[in-house]
Short mmCIF file of C-alpha atoms and ligand atoms in Angstrom, two decimals:
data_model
loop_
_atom_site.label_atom_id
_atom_site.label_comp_id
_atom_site.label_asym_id
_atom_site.label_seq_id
_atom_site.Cartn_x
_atom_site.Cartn_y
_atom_site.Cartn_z
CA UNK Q 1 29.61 -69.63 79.31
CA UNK Q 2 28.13 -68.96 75.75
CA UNK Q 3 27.69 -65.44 73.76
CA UNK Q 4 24.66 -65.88 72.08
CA UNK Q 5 23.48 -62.60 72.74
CA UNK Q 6 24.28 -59.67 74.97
CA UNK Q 7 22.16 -60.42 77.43
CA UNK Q 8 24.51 -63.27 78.27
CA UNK Q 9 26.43 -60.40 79.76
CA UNK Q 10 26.30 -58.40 82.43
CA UNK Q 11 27.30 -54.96 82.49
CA UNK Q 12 31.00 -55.92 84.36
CA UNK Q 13 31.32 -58.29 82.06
CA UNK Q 14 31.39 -55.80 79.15
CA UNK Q 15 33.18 -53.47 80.81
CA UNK Q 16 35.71 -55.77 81.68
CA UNK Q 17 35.60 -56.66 77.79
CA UNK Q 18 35.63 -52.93 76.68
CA UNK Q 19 38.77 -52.55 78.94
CA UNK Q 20 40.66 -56.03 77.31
CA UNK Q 21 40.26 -54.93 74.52
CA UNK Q 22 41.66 -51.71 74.15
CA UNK Q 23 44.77 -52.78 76.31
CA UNK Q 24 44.73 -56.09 73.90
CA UNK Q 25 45.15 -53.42 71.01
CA UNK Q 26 47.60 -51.43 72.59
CA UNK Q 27 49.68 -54.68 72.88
CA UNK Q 28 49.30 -55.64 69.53
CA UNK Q 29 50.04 -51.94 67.98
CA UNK Q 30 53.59 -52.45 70.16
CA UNK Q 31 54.46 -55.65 68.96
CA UNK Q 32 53.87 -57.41 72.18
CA UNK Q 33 53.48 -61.14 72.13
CA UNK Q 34 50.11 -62.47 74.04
CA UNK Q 35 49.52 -66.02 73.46
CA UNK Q 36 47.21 -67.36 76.71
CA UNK Q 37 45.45 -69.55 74.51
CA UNK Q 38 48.54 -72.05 73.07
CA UNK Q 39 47.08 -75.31 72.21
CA UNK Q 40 43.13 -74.21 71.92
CA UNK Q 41 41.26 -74.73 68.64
CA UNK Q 42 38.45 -72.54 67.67
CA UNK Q 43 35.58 -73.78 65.36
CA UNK Q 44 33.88 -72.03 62.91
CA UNK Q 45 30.37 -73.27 61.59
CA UNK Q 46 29.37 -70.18 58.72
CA UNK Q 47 25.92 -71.06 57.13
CA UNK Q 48 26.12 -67.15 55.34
CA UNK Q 49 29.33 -65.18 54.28
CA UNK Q 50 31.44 -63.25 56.12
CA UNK Q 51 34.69 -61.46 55.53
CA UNK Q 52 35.10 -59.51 58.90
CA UNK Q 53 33.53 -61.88 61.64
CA UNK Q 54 35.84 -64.99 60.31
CA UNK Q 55 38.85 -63.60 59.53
CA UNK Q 56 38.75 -61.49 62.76
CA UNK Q 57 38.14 -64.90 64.96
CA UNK Q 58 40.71 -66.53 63.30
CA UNK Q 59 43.41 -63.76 63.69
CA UNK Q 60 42.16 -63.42 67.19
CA UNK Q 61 42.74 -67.33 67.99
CA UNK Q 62 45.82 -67.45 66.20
CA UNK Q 63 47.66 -64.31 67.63
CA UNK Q 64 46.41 -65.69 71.62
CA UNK Q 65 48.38 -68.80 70.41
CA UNK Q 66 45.56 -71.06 69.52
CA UNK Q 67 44.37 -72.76 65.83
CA UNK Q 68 40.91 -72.21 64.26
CA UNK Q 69 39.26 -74.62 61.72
CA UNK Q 70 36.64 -73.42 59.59
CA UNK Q 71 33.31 -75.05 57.93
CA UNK Q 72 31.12 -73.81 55.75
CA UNK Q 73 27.76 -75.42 55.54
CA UNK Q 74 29.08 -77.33 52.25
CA UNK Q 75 32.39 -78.49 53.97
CA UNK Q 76 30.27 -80.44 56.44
CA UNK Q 77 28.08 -82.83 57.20
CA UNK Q 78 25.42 -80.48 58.22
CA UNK Q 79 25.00 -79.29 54.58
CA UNK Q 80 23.78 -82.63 53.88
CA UNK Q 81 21.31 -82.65 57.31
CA UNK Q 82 23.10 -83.73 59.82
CA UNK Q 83 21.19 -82.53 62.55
CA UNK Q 84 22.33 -79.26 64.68
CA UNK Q 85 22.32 -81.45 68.01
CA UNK Q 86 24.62 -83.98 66.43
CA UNK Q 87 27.15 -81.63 65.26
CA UNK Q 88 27.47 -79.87 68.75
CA UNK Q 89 27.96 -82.89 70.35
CA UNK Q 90 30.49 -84.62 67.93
CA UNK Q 91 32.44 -80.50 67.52
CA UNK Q 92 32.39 -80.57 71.55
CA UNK Q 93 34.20 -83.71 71.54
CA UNK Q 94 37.33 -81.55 69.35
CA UNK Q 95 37.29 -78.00 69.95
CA UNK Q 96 37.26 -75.83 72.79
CA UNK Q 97 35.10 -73.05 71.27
CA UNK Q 98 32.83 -72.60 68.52
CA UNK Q 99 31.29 -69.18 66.58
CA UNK Q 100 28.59 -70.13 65.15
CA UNK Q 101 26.96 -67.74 62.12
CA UNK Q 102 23.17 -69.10 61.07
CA UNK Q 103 19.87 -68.19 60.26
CA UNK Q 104 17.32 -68.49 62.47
CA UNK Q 105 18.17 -67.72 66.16
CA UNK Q 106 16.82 -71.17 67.68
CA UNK Q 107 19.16 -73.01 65.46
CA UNK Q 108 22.20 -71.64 67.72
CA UNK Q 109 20.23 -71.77 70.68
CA UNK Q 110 19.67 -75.47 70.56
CA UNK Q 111 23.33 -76.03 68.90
CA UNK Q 112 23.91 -73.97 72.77
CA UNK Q 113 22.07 -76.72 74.30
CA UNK Q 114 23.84 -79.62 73.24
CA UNK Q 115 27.64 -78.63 73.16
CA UNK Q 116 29.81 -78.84 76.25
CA UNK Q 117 32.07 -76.09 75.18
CA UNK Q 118 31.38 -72.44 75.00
CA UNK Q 119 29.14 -70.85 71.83
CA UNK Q 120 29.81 -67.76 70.27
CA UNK Q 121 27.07 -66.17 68.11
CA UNK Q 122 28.60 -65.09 64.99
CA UNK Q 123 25.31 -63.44 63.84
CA UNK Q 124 21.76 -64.70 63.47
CA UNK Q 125 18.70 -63.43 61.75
CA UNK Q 126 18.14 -61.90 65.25
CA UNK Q 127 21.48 -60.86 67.08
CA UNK Q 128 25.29 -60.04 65.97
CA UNK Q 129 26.44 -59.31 69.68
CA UNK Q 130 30.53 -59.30 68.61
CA UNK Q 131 30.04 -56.57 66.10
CA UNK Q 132 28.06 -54.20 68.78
CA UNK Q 133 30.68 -55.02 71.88
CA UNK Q 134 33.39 -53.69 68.68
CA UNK Q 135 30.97 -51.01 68.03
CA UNK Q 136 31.07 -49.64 71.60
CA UNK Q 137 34.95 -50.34 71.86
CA UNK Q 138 35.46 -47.88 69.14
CA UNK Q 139 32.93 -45.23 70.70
CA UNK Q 140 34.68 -45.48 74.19
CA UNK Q 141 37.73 -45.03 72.28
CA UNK Q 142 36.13 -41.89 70.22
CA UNK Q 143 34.22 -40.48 72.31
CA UNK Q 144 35.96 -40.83 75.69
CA UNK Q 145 33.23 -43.40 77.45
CA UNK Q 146 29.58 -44.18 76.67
CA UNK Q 147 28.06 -42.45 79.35
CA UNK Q 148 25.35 -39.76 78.63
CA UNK Q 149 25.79 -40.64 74.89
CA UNK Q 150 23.00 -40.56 72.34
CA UNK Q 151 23.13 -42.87 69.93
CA UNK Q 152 20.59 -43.45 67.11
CA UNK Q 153 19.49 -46.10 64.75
CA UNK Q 154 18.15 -45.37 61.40
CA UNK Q 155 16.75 -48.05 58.72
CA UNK Q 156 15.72 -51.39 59.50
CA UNK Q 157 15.33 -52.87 62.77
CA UNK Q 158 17.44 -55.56 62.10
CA UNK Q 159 20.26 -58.50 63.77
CA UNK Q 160 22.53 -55.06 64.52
CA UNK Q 161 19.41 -53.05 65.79
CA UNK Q 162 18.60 -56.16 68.25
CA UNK Q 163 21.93 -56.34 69.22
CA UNK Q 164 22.61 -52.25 70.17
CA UNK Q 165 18.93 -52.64 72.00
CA UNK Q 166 20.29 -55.19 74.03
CA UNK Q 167 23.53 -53.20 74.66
CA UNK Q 168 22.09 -49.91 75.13
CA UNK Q 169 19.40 -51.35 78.06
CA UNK Q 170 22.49 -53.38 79.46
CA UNK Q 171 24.82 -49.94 80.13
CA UNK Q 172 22.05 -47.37 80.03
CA UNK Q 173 22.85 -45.56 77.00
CA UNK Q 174 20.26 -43.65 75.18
CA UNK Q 175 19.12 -45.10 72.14
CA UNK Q 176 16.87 -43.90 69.62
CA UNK Q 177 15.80 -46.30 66.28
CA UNK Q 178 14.41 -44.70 63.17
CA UNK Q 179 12.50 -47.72 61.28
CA UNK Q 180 9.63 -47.77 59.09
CA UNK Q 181 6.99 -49.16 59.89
CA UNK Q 182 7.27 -53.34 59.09
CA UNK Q 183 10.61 -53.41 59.64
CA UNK Q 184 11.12 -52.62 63.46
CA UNK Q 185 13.42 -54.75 65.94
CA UNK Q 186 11.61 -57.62 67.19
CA UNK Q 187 9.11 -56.86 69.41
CA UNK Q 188 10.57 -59.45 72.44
CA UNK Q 189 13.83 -57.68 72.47
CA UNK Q 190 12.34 -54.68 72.98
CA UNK Q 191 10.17 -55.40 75.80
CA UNK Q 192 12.64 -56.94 77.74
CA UNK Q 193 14.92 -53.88 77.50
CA UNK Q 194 12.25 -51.84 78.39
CA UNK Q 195 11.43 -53.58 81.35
CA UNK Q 196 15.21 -53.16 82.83
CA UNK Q 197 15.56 -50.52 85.16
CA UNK Q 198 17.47 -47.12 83.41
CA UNK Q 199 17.13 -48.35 79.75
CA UNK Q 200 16.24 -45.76 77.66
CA UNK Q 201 15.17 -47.63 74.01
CA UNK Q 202 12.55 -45.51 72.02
CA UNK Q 203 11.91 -46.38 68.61
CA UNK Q 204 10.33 -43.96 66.14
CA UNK Q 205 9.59 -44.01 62.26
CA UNK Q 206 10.54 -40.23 61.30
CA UNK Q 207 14.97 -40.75 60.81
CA UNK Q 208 14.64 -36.76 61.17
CA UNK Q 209 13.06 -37.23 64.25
CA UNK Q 210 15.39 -39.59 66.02
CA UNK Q 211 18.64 -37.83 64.75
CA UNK Q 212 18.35 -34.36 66.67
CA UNK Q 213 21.55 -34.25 69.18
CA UNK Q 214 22.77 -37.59 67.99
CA UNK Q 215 26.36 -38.30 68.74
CA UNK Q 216 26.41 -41.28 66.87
CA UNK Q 217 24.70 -42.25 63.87
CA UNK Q 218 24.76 -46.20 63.24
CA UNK Q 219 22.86 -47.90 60.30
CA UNK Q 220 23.50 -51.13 58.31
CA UNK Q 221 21.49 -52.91 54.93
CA UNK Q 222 18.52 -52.60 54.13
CA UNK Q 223 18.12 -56.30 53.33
CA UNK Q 224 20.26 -58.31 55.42
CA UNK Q 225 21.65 -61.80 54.44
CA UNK Q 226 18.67 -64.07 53.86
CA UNK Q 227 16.36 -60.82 52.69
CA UNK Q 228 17.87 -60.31 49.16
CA UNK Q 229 14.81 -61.40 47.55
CA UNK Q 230 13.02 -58.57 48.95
CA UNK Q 231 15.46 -55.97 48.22
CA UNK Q 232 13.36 -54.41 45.65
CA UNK Q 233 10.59 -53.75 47.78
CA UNK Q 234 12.39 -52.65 50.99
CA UNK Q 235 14.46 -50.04 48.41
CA UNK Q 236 10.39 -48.67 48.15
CA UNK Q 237 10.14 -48.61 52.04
CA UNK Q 238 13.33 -47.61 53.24
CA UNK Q 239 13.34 -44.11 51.17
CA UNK Q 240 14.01 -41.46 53.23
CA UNK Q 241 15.90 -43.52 55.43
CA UNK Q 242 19.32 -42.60 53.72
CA UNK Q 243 22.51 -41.06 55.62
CA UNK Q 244 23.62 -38.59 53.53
CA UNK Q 245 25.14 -35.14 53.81
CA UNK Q 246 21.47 -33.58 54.43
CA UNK Q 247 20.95 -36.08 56.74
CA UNK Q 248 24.35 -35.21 58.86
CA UNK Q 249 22.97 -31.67 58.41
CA UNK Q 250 20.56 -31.97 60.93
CA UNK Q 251 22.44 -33.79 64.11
CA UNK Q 252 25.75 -32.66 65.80
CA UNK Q 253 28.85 -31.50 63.88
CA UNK Q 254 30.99 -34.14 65.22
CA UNK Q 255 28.34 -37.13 65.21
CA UNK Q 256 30.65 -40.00 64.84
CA UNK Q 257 28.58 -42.51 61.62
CA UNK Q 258 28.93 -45.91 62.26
CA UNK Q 259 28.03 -49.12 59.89
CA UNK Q 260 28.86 -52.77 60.42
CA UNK Q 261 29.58 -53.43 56.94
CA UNK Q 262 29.22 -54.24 53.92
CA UNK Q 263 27.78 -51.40 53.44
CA UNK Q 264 25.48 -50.70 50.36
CA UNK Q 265 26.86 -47.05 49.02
CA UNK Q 266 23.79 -45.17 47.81
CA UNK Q 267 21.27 -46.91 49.34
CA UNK Q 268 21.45 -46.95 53.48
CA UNK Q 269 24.43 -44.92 53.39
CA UNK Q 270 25.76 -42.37 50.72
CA UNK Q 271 29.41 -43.19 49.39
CA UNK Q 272 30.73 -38.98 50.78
CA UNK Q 273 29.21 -39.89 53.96
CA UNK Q 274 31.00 -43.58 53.71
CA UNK Q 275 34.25 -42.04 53.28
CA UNK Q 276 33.51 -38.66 55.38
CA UNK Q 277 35.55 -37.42 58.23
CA UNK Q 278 32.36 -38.51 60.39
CA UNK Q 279 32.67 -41.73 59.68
CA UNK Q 280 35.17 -44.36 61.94
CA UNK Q 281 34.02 -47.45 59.53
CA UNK Q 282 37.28 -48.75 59.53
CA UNK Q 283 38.40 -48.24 62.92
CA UNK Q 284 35.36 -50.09 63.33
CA UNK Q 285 35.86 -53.11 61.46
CA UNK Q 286 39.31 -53.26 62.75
CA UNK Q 287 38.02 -53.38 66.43
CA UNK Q 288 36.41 -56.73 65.97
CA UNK Q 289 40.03 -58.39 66.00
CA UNK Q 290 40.71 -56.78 69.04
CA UNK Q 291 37.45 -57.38 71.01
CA UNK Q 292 37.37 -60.87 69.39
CA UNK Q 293 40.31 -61.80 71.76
CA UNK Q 294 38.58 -60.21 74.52
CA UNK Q 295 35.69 -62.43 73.87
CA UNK Q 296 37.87 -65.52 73.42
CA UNK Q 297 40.13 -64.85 76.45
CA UNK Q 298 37.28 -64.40 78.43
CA UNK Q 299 35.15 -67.48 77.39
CA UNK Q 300 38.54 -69.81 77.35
N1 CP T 401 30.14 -56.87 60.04
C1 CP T 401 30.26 -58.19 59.75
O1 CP T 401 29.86 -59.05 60.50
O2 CP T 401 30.87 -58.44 58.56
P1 CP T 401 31.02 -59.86 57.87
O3 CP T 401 29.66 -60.26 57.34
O4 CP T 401 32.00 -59.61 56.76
O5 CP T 401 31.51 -60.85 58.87
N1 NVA T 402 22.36 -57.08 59.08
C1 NVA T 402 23.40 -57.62 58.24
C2 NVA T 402 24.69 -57.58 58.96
C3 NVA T 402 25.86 -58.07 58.16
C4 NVA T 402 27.14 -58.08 58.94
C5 NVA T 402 23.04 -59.04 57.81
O1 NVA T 402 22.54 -59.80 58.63
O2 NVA T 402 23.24 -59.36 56.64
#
């Protein structure tokens, strides 16, 4: 079984992940030894940066008992073109999992194709599916569940904002995205959520719109990894798209703010907000660890 994207779950299967992971957690905050996955070796292949995603996977591996070896696209030989399908093969023949974080999407897809052993997706241009199954860990543990919740989307209809459509059609959560126009979630993603039976997905361009009787308030970058050349011009498009105070102002008191990070203080997000009492950025980042050994335990 790969995780390439959420729709390679089905809604047990998160639940079942949601419910690992916060008893994984509890474990771990008690100093309680769980090590199912002695002997295993996870592989990393990073083509972008990451702080969270890789040093989450490799605590994960390491506290379930297992090793994790890590290559960046200049460590291997697929910096100098050794092709995708030759890689799987030759990484299948060593490890018994890989996360894989790349550009485009088809690059992990056919990297899916070839290897015999599972395939995480560590983010893509179009998906980041470990960060949202974190995400909604650290609502349910908020908020109490994620039934009836609304949650909005504001900025750009990115990897993240493919990923929570995905989620949101998969559990029936309400979800509302703010984007401007140009920069909305990819137009297959949202068709197929809409076509599932109780997804509620509506994407709007006025943020003010979209925010009324939010309970949580999720954004990310305005130019994601790959996009920094066109920072300067999505700074021009993405004004008004800011969570700020005045922003907050407008939605419910307690609306928990949520960002993947790193987060760009005073452009999607203002630094008050950042460090606000609404927002559970660091609970979130921390909740990849533990839903990273949900997602290994369960593909292993
Ligand atoms: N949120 C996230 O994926 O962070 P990294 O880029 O640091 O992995
Ligand atoms: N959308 C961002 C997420 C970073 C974790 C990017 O792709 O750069």
């Amino acid at each position: 079984m790969n995780l390439l994207t959420i729709h390679d779950l089905e809604k047990s299967d998160i639940d079942n992940l949601l419910e690992k992971a916060v008893a994984l957690k509890e474990r771990h905050k008690r100093g309680i030894p769980h090590q199912p996955l002695k002997g295993k070796v996870l592989g990393l292949i990073f083509e972008k940066p990451s702080t969270r995603t890789r040093v989450s996977f490799e605590t994960a591996i390491c506290h379930l008992g297992g090793n994790s070896i890590f290559l960046s696209h200049i460590d291997s030989q697929i910096g100098r073109g050794e092709p995708i399908k030759d890689t799987a093969r030759v990484m299948s023949r060593y490890v018994d999992a890989v996360v894989i974080r790349t550009y485009g999407h088809e690059i992990i897809e056919e990297y899916a194709r070839y290897s015999t052993v599972p395939v995480i997706n560590g983010l893509t241009d179009l998906h980041h599916p470990c960060q949202v199954l974190a995400d909604i860990m650290t609502i349910v543990e908020k908020k109490g569940g994620y039934k009836g919740l609304k949650v909005v989307w504001i900025g750009d209809g990115n990897n993240m904002a493919n990923s929570w459509i995905e989620a949101a059609a998969r559990l029936g959560i309400e979800l509302r995205l703010a984007c401007p126009k140009g920069f909305q979630p990819d137009t297959g993603v949202l068709e197929k959520a809409r076509a599932m039976k109780g997804s509620f997905v509506e994407v709007v361009n006025n943020p003010k719109e979209a925010i009324r009787e939010a309970d949580v308030l999720n954004t990310d970058v305005w130019a994601s990894m790959g996009h920094e050349k066109e920072r300067k011009n999505r700074l021009m498009a993405f004004k008004g798209y800011q969570i700020g105070p005045e922003m907050l102002e407008l939605t419910k008191k307690d609306v928990m703010v949520m960002h993947c990070l790193p987060a760009h203080r005073g452009e999607e997000i203002t630094e008050e907000v950042l460090e606000g009492p609404n927002s559970v950025v660091w609970d979130q980042a921390e909740n990849r660890l533990h839903m990273q050994k949900a997602i290994l335990e369960l593909l292993l």
